[in-house]
Every structure is written in structure tokens, then in C-alpha cells.
Amino acid sequence: SLSFIGDPRQILTNSYAAFTPSLSVLYDWSDEVATYASLSTGYRPGGVTGGFRNGAAVTVPYDEEDVLSYEVGVKSSFLDGAFSLNASLFLIEYDSIQVPIPTTFSTFPDGRIDFSTISGGGIANAASALSEGAELSFVAKPFSGLTINGALGYTNARFLQYIDPNGANLAGQGRPNAPYFTNSLAADYEFARHIGQFAPFIRGELNGTSAFSGTPGVTSALGDYNLFNLRTGIRGERFDVTLFVENLFDERYVIETIRGGTLGTPGQPRKFGFIVSARF
């Protein structure tokens, strides 16, 4: 990879390769219930990013990341497919996990940034991390035209061994941008009376998370949020037209933070639009 930050003449090169096998087993206990287990490996190559150290631009190289994942679960379907329920447990082990380095800086009394104090940025490697959790999801079709689906997830993601670039020991602390709980609920209704060859529909979606930290080692959490989306339109054999509004109630929320949580990146405000799709 070529770096233009710091010394523009500096060229950093490296090569990465990995073998990532996976194994899964599925057993059907009946026509309605099946269980499964899986073991898989993952890999993310290393590289180099730009950052700052005491106001000076520097290159920040980082190593590759390896992942080992275990999962067990059950899939079930009842009432001739009118209701299905799935549940799973998972455990993910990370070796040399790649972690964003928070950016910190000081300001002058009038609020202007003191650029000589900027530090951080780039990516570092934590020695090891762990994620463990569970997910429960369902799909219900109580009557013709209506489909309801939802999911609830729990994840405990934390560092096992990590000395950050500032020398702080973050072992046992939660990983950034990893809420404990996530939830989703959607209802889709397709009207029986068609407009020509097109079926009108309406769909509502609710997606949310619990509070979480945006910066490694920072205990203050970002506020939890729930976003409501609404879609309506017509569906045909070859063409669909959809009108949508996302974040219907224009909720203000933050998706990540820098500088120890004092600055944040806001989420998307209310958004309107339409989609036309065709199948050939």
C-alpha cells in the first residue's frame, strides 16, 4: 500500500494470505424442526492508514485479523408455514482484532482547535477479543396478504487483551459500536384488490439498538434509538414502484463518536424518496 501521509516518498508493502475453512451440520428432527451447528473461520488483511501524533501526520500500519466462530441453533416452522421461529447462540473469538484509534485534541479558549495537539486516528490491533450472544427471530402470516417478522439480538462484545496506543489497559471493556441489544419488527400487507396487474402494499419497519459506547475505553454511552420507516407502492410481476420515508419521526441520534465521546457523527435525518425496479 502507498502512503501519502507523513513522508510522501514512503512506500509500505506487504502481502497477506489466509485459508478460511468452515464446517456446518444440519439435522432434521421432523418436517417442522431442525437443529444445526457450524464452525467457521474468518480473516481480514492488514494495511496502513493515516493518523496524527502530537499534531504531526504519520502512517499507521496494522496487522491482519483472524476470527474463529461457533454457532448452534434451531429452525422451526408450524401451521403449514404460517409461523416460523428460529433461535441461535454464537461465540466469536478474535485474534489481533482491528480497532479504530480515537482522535483527541485540545481547543483554545475561543473554541478553535489547537491542531498541534491532535493525536490518534488510524487502526490498531488488540491482542484478542470475544463476542458472545443469542438471536431470536420469527415470521408470522396470520392471514392472507399480511406478513409480520421480527428479531431480538443480544451481544456481549469485549476485549480480552488490549493495551491501546496510549498505554491504557482495556482488557474486559466493551468494544466500540457494539450495543448489547438490537431489535427489529416489520409488518407488510399486500392488498387483495389489484390495480391491473399490480398489487398495492404498505409496509412499516421499526429498527433499534440499546445504548453503546463509540470509543474504546470510554464508559459514557451513546443514547439508544428506535427508527420507524414506512413504505408503500405497487408490486407487479416485472415492475415495482415504492414510495418511502425513513426515520419518519425525525429522531436525532448518534452513530459514532470521536474525542472521547465529545464529538459525534449524527445519524440520517428524515428522508423521502421513491424506487422503481424492474426484473428481466
mmCIF file of C-alpha atoms in Angstrom:
data_model
loop_
_atom_site.group_PDB
_atom_site.id
_atom_site.type_symbol
_atom_site.label_atom_id
_atom_site.label_comp_id
_atom_site.label_asym_id
_atom_site.label_seq_id
_atom_site.Cartn_x
_atom_site.Cartn_y
_atom_site.Cartn_z
ATOM 1 C CA SER A 1 0.000 0.000 0.000
ATOM 2 C CA LEU A 2 1.188 3.518 -0.829
ATOM 3 C CA SER A 3 1.166 6.207 1.842
ATOM 4 C CA PHE A 4 0.844 9.936 1.153
ATOM 5 C CA ILE A 5 0.651 10.939 4.816
ATOM 6 C CA GLY A 6 3.829 11.782 6.668
ATOM 7 C CA ASP A 7 6.630 11.153 4.184
ATOM 8 C CA PRO A 8 5.087 11.225 0.674
ATOM 9 C CA ARG A 9 8.016 9.198 -0.638
ATOM 10 C CA GLN A 10 7.378 6.338 1.747
ATOM 11 C CA ILE A 11 6.025 3.133 0.235
ATOM 12 C CA LEU A 12 4.891 0.380 2.579
ATOM 13 C CA THR A 13 4.338 -3.023 1.046
ATOM 14 C CA ASN A 14 3.181 -6.328 2.440
ATOM 15 C CA SER A 15 1.237 -9.370 1.314
ATOM 16 C CA TYR A 16 -1.404 -11.362 3.161
ATOM 17 C CA ALA A 17 -2.912 -14.787 2.574
ATOM 18 C CA ALA A 18 -5.292 -16.974 4.531
ATOM 19 C CA PHE A 19 -7.091 -20.315 4.413
ATOM 20 C CA THR A 20 -10.596 -19.914 5.892
ATOM 21 C CA PRO A 21 -12.423 -23.263 6.070
ATOM 22 C CA SER A 22 -15.909 -23.720 7.504
ATOM 23 C CA LEU A 23 -17.998 -26.700 8.578
ATOM 24 C CA SER A 24 -21.731 -26.944 9.253
ATOM 25 C CA VAL A 25 -24.083 -29.774 10.188
ATOM 26 C CA LEU A 26 -27.890 -29.695 9.876
ATOM 27 C CA TYR A 27 -30.201 -32.347 11.307
ATOM 28 C CA ASP A 28 -33.942 -32.529 10.567
ATOM 29 C CA TRP A 29 -35.780 -33.909 13.590
ATOM 30 C CA SER A 30 -39.104 -33.638 11.747
ATOM 31 C CA ASP A 31 -40.688 -31.706 8.914
ATOM 32 C CA GLU A 32 -41.142 -28.801 11.332
ATOM 33 C CA VAL A 33 -37.965 -28.718 13.451
ATOM 34 C CA ALA A 34 -34.258 -28.791 12.554
ATOM 35 C CA THR A 35 -31.098 -28.036 14.502
ATOM 36 C CA TYR A 36 -27.693 -27.008 13.217
ATOM 37 C CA ALA A 37 -24.138 -26.359 14.323
ATOM 38 C CA SER A 38 -21.381 -24.541 12.489
ATOM 39 C CA LEU A 39 -17.694 -23.785 12.855
ATOM 40 C CA SER A 40 -16.131 -21.193 10.604
ATOM 41 C CA THR A 41 -13.007 -19.103 10.278
ATOM 42 C CA GLY A 42 -12.598 -15.567 9.021
ATOM 43 C CA TYR A 43 -9.817 -13.225 8.038
ATOM 44 C CA ARG A 44 -9.235 -9.532 7.400
ATOM 45 C CA PRO A 45 -5.952 -8.398 5.817
ATOM 46 C CA GLY A 46 -3.745 -5.751 7.376
ATOM 47 C CA GLY A 47 -2.764 -2.448 5.845
ATOM 48 C CA VAL A 48 -1.843 1.127 6.635
ATOM 49 C CA THR A 49 -3.885 4.229 7.443
ATOM 50 C CA GLY A 50 -3.138 7.833 8.221
ATOM 51 C CA GLY A 51 -3.195 9.338 11.683
ATOM 52 C CA PHE A 52 -1.732 12.068 13.875
ATOM 53 C CA ARG A 53 0.755 12.086 16.721
ATOM 54 C CA ASN A 54 1.017 15.411 18.577
ATOM 55 C CA GLY A 55 -0.222 17.296 15.545
ATOM 56 C CA ALA A 56 2.096 15.606 13.041
ATOM 57 C CA ALA A 57 0.706 13.401 10.272
ATOM 58 C CA VAL A 58 2.027 9.830 10.429
ATOM 59 C CA THR A 59 1.423 6.479 8.783
ATOM 60 C CA VAL A 60 -0.205 3.857 10.998
ATOM 61 C CA PRO A 61 0.373 0.252 9.863
ATOM 62 C CA TYR A 62 -1.760 -2.526 11.309
ATOM 63 C CA ASP A 63 -1.711 -6.335 11.192
ATOM 64 C CA GLU A 64 -4.182 -8.874 9.848
ATOM 65 C CA GLU A 65 -7.141 -10.076 11.931
ATOM 66 C CA ASP A 66 -8.219 -13.715 12.394
ATOM 67 C CA VAL A 67 -11.651 -14.926 13.508
ATOM 68 C CA LEU A 68 -12.959 -18.264 14.779
ATOM 69 C CA SER A 69 -16.758 -18.540 15.051
ATOM 70 C CA TYR A 70 -19.046 -21.138 16.657
ATOM 71 C CA GLU A 71 -22.828 -21.220 16.287
ATOM 72 C CA VAL A 72 -25.662 -23.575 17.236
ATOM 73 C CA GLY A 73 -29.334 -23.049 16.585
ATOM 74 C CA VAL A 74 -32.789 -24.362 15.896
ATOM 75 C CA LYS A 75 -35.138 -23.646 12.976
ATOM 76 C CA SER A 76 -38.836 -24.424 13.254
ATOM 77 C CA SER A 77 -41.957 -23.990 11.141
ATOM 78 C CA PHE A 78 -45.559 -24.601 12.220
ATOM 79 C CA LEU A 79 -49.144 -24.305 10.978
ATOM 80 C CA ASP A 80 -48.224 -25.209 7.396
ATOM 81 C CA GLY A 81 -45.614 -22.470 7.249
ATOM 82 C CA ALA A 82 -47.830 -19.749 8.737
ATOM 83 C CA PHE A 83 -45.434 -19.326 11.667
ATOM 84 C CA SER A 84 -41.692 -19.937 11.942
ATOM 85 C CA LEU A 85 -39.361 -19.438 14.882
ATOM 86 C CA ASN A 86 -35.555 -19.510 14.802
ATOM 87 C CA ALA A 87 -33.085 -19.250 17.682
ATOM 88 C CA SER A 88 -29.289 -19.311 17.785
ATOM 89 C CA LEU A 89 -26.334 -18.998 20.155
ATOM 90 C CA PHE A 90 -22.923 -17.843 18.949
ATOM 91 C CA LEU A 91 -19.370 -17.353 20.153
ATOM 92 C CA ILE A 92 -16.772 -15.450 18.107
ATOM 93 C CA GLU A 93 -13.070 -15.327 19.016
ATOM 94 C CA TYR A 94 -10.866 -12.604 17.511
ATOM 95 C CA ASP A 95 -7.082 -12.667 17.284
ATOM 96 C CA SER A 96 -5.342 -9.318 16.591
ATOM 97 C CA ILE A 97 -8.707 -7.635 16.074
ATOM 98 C CA GLN A 98 -8.516 -4.319 14.236
ATOM 99 C CA VAL A 99 -9.727 -1.382 16.333
ATOM 100 C CA PRO A 100 -10.136 2.293 15.305
ATOM 101 C CA ILE A 101 -7.858 4.639 17.249
ATOM 102 C CA PRO A 102 -9.866 7.534 18.762
ATOM 103 C CA THR A 103 -8.812 11.039 17.762
ATOM 104 C CA THR A 104 -8.185 13.500 20.597
ATOM 105 C CA PHE A 105 -7.295 17.191 20.580
ATOM 106 C CA SER A 106 -7.458 20.347 22.678
ATOM 107 C CA THR A 107 -9.108 23.664 21.924
ATOM 108 C CA PHE A 108 -8.241 27.270 22.567
ATOM 109 C CA PRO A 109 -10.449 29.305 24.956
ATOM 110 C CA ASP A 110 -12.427 30.646 21.997
ATOM 111 C CA GLY A 111 -13.262 27.084 20.887
ATOM 112 C CA ARG A 112 -10.847 26.815 17.960
ATOM 113 C CA ILE A 113 -8.990 23.500 17.600
ATOM 114 C CA ASP A 114 -5.333 23.502 18.625
ATOM 115 C CA PHE A 115 -4.034 21.442 15.706
ATOM 116 C CA SER A 116 -0.675 20.874 17.397
ATOM 117 C CA THR A 117 -2.428 18.676 19.968
ATOM 118 C CA ILE A 118 -4.217 16.333 17.554
ATOM 119 C CA SER A 119 -3.389 12.677 18.231
ATOM 120 C CA GLY A 120 -4.934 9.412 17.202
ATOM 121 C CA GLY A 121 -6.650 8.239 14.079
ATOM 122 C CA GLY A 122 -5.922 5.105 12.101
ATOM 123 C CA ILE A 123 -6.292 1.495 13.175
ATOM 124 C CA ALA A 124 -4.577 -0.527 15.923
ATOM 125 C CA ASN A 125 -4.614 -4.237 16.791
ATOM 126 C CA ALA A 126 -5.967 -5.576 20.067
ATOM 127 C CA ALA A 127 -4.377 -8.910 21.041
ATOM 128 C CA SER A 128 -7.709 -10.689 21.442
ATOM 129 C CA ALA A 129 -11.440 -10.077 21.780
ATOM 130 C CA LEU A 130 -14.625 -12.074 22.233
ATOM 131 C CA SER A 131 -18.256 -11.744 21.171
ATOM 132 C CA GLU A 132 -20.950 -13.995 22.540
ATOM 133 C CA GLY A 133 -24.681 -13.747 22.279
ATOM 134 C CA ALA A 134 -28.011 -15.010 21.053
ATOM 135 C CA GLU A 135 -30.677 -14.163 18.499
ATOM 136 C CA LEU A 136 -34.376 -14.962 18.322
ATOM 137 C CA SER A 137 -36.422 -14.296 15.183
ATOM 138 C CA PHE A 138 -39.881 -15.119 13.877
ATOM 139 C CA VAL A 139 -42.058 -14.827 10.784
ATOM 140 C CA ALA A 140 -45.843 -14.901 11.070
ATOM 141 C CA LYS A 141 -48.530 -14.914 8.376
ATOM 142 C CA PRO A 142 -51.785 -14.643 10.355
ATOM 143 C CA PHE A 143 -53.936 -14.188 7.244
ATOM 144 C CA SER A 144 -53.577 -13.763 3.503
ATOM 145 C CA GLY A 145 -51.558 -10.721 2.488
ATOM 146 C CA LEU A 146 -50.079 -9.928 5.908
ATOM 147 C CA THR A 147 -46.533 -10.904 6.894
ATOM 148 C CA ILE A 148 -45.022 -9.935 10.249
ATOM 149 C CA ASN A 149 -41.387 -10.585 11.107
ATOM 150 C CA GLY A 150 -39.202 -9.581 13.994
ATOM 151 C CA ALA A 151 -35.874 -10.270 15.676
ATOM 152 C CA LEU A 152 -34.204 -9.613 19.003
ATOM 153 C CA GLY A 153 -30.465 -9.953 19.415
ATOM 154 C CA TYR A 154 -28.102 -9.859 22.397
ATOM 155 C CA THR A 155 -24.337 -9.457 22.036
ATOM 156 C CA ASN A 156 -21.635 -9.123 24.680
ATOM 157 C CA ALA A 157 -18.570 -7.908 22.770
ATOM 158 C CA ARG A 158 -15.442 -7.156 24.796
ATOM 159 C CA PHE A 159 -11.664 -7.048 24.671
ATOM 160 C CA LEU A 160 -9.761 -9.883 26.328
ATOM 161 C CA GLN A 161 -6.281 -8.388 25.892
ATOM 162 C CA TYR A 162 -5.709 -4.850 24.650
ATOM 163 C CA ILE A 163 -3.159 -2.193 25.549
ATOM 164 C CA ASP A 164 -4.213 0.823 23.488
ATOM 165 C CA PRO A 165 -1.733 3.232 21.797
ATOM 166 C CA ASN A 166 -1.866 5.498 24.873
ATOM 167 C CA GLY A 167 -0.838 2.620 27.155
ATOM 168 C CA ALA A 168 -4.264 2.090 28.753
ATOM 169 C CA ASN A 169 -5.265 -1.483 29.585
ATOM 170 C CA LEU A 170 -8.728 -2.054 28.104
ATOM 171 C CA ALA A 171 -8.963 -5.784 28.870
ATOM 172 C CA GLY A 172 -12.523 -6.676 29.852
ATOM 173 C CA GLN A 173 -14.022 -3.479 28.464
ATOM 174 C CA GLY A 174 -16.695 -3.411 25.781
ATOM 175 C CA ARG A 175 -15.831 -2.981 22.147
ATOM 176 C CA PRO A 176 -16.890 0.242 20.406
ATOM 177 C CA ASN A 177 -20.137 0.479 18.446
ATOM 178 C CA ALA A 178 -21.404 -2.832 19.828
ATOM 179 C CA PRO A 179 -24.784 -2.453 21.582
ATOM 180 C CA TYR A 180 -25.941 -5.190 23.911
ATOM 181 C CA PHE A 181 -29.389 -5.368 22.318
ATOM 182 C CA THR A 182 -30.738 -4.901 18.793
ATOM 183 C CA ASN A 183 -34.350 -5.216 17.723
ATOM 184 C CA SER A 184 -36.375 -5.164 14.538
ATOM 185 C CA LEU A 185 -40.056 -5.510 13.736
ATOM 186 C CA ALA A 186 -41.776 -5.225 10.355
ATOM 187 C CA ALA A 187 -45.301 -5.688 9.043
ATOM 188 C CA ASP A 188 -46.041 -5.964 5.326
ATOM 189 C CA TYR A 189 -49.586 -6.009 3.951
ATOM 190 C CA GLU A 190 -50.370 -6.657 0.277
ATOM 191 C CA PHE A 191 -53.937 -5.770 -0.651
ATOM 192 C CA ALA A 192 -56.051 -8.454 -2.310
ATOM 193 C CA ARG A 193 -57.640 -5.995 -4.755
ATOM 194 C CA HIS A 194 -55.159 -5.319 -7.561
ATOM 195 C CA ILE A 195 -54.742 -2.319 -9.830
ATOM 196 C CA GLY A 196 -54.484 -4.032 -13.168
ATOM 197 C CA GLN A 197 -51.588 -6.450 -12.815
ATOM 198 C CA PHE A 198 -50.187 -4.616 -9.790
ATOM 199 C CA ALA A 199 -50.765 -5.336 -6.101
ATOM 200 C CA PRO A 200 -50.778 -2.298 -3.753
ATOM 201 C CA PHE A 201 -48.895 -2.763 -0.493
ATOM 202 C CA ILE A 202 -47.906 -0.944 2.666
ATOM 203 C CA ARG A 203 -45.005 -1.803 4.973
ATOM 204 C CA GLY A 204 -43.852 -0.463 8.325
ATOM 205 C CA GLU A 205 -40.442 -1.129 9.898
ATOM 206 C CA LEU A 206 -39.041 -0.472 13.367
ATOM 207 C CA ASN A 207 -35.296 -0.913 13.980
ATOM 208 C CA GLY A 208 -33.375 -0.022 17.103
ATOM 209 C CA THR A 209 -30.453 -0.597 19.415
ATOM 210 C CA SER A 210 -29.697 -0.217 23.101
ATOM 211 C CA ALA A 211 -27.098 2.290 24.285
ATOM 212 C CA PHE A 212 -23.477 1.626 23.343
ATOM 213 C CA SER A 213 -20.032 3.201 23.530
ATOM 214 C CA GLY A 214 -18.500 4.748 20.428
ATOM 215 C CA THR A 215 -14.905 4.860 21.680
ATOM 216 C CA PRO A 216 -12.739 2.098 23.222
ATOM 217 C CA GLY A 217 -12.238 2.650 26.939
ATOM 218 C CA VAL A 218 -14.938 5.334 27.248
ATOM 219 C CA THR A 219 -17.694 4.457 29.696
ATOM 220 C CA SER A 220 -20.159 7.128 28.525
ATOM 221 C CA ALA A 221 -22.646 5.583 26.113
ATOM 222 C CA LEU A 222 -24.460 6.844 23.059
ATOM 223 C CA GLY A 223 -28.190 7.087 23.516
ATOM 224 C CA ASP A 224 -30.310 4.197 22.378
ATOM 225 C CA TYR A 225 -32.660 4.806 19.473
ATOM 226 C CA ASN A 226 -35.544 3.331 17.503
ATOM 227 C CA LEU A 227 -36.195 4.359 13.910
ATOM 228 C CA PHE A 228 -39.503 3.917 12.093
ATOM 229 C CA ASN A 229 -39.618 3.529 8.305
ATOM 230 C CA LEU A 230 -42.716 3.475 6.118
ATOM 231 C CA ARG A 231 -43.061 2.157 2.556
ATOM 232 C CA THR A 232 -45.975 1.928 0.158
ATOM 233 C CA GLY A 233 -46.438 1.319 -3.523
ATOM 234 C CA ILE A 234 -47.341 -1.329 -6.065
ATOM 235 C CA ARG A 235 -45.778 -4.681 -6.930
ATOM 236 C CA GLY A 236 -46.007 -6.426 -10.265
ATOM 237 C CA GLU A 237 -44.579 -9.464 -11.945
ATOM 238 C CA ARG A 238 -41.867 -7.398 -13.630
ATOM 239 C CA PHE A 239 -42.080 -3.881 -12.152
ATOM 240 C CA ASP A 240 -42.289 -2.394 -8.646
ATOM 241 C CA VAL A 241 -42.779 1.221 -7.612
ATOM 242 C CA THR A 242 -42.120 2.114 -3.974
ATOM 243 C CA LEU A 243 -42.521 5.401 -2.101
ATOM 244 C CA PHE A 244 -40.677 5.531 1.215
ATOM 245 C CA VAL A 245 -39.928 7.692 4.200
ATOM 246 C CA GLU A 246 -37.076 6.676 6.515
ATOM 247 C CA ASN A 247 -36.802 7.876 10.114
ATOM 248 C CA LEU A 248 -40.415 9.003 9.920
ATOM 249 C CA PHE A 249 -40.387 10.835 13.256
ATOM 250 C CA ASP A 250 -37.043 12.536 12.516
ATOM 251 C CA GLU A 251 -35.338 11.123 15.603
ATOM 252 C CA ARG A 252 -31.942 12.662 16.386
ATOM 253 C CA TYR A 253 -29.311 10.063 17.166
ATOM 254 C CA VAL A 254 -25.554 9.463 17.026
ATOM 255 C CA ILE A 255 -23.907 6.517 15.292
ATOM 256 C CA GLU A 256 -20.289 7.039 16.397
ATOM 257 C CA THR A 257 -18.118 9.425 18.423
ATOM 258 C CA ILE A 258 -14.572 10.757 18.485
ATOM 259 C CA ARG A 259 -12.519 12.667 21.040
ATOM 260 C CA GLY A 260 -13.647 10.543 23.932
ATOM 261 C CA GLY A 261 -17.311 10.941 23.129
ATOM 262 C CA THR A 262 -17.451 14.766 22.989
ATOM 263 C CA LEU A 263 -17.922 14.899 19.202
ATOM 264 C CA GLY A 264 -20.285 12.639 17.308
ATOM 265 C CA THR A 265 -21.439 11.673 13.844
ATOM 266 C CA PRO A 266 -25.206 12.135 13.579
ATOM 267 C CA GLY A 267 -27.447 9.535 12.024
ATOM 268 C CA GLN A 268 -29.574 10.151 8.958
ATOM 269 C CA PRO A 269 -32.481 12.599 9.415
ATOM 270 C CA ARG A 270 -35.934 12.021 7.950
ATOM 271 C CA LYS A 271 -35.591 11.091 4.276
ATOM 272 C CA PHE A 272 -38.175 10.766 1.485
ATOM 273 C CA GLY A 273 -37.777 9.055 -1.851
ATOM 274 C CA PHE A 274 -39.041 6.564 -4.389
ATOM 275 C CA ILE A 275 -37.666 3.420 -6.020
ATOM 276 C CA VAL A 276 -38.561 1.949 -9.388
ATOM 277 C CA SER A 277 -37.288 -1.575 -10.022
ATOM 278 C CA ALA A 278 -37.590 -3.937 -12.963
ATOM 279 C CA ARG A 279 -36.925 -7.647 -13.437
ATOM 280 C CA PHE A 280 -35.913 -9.159 -16.788
#
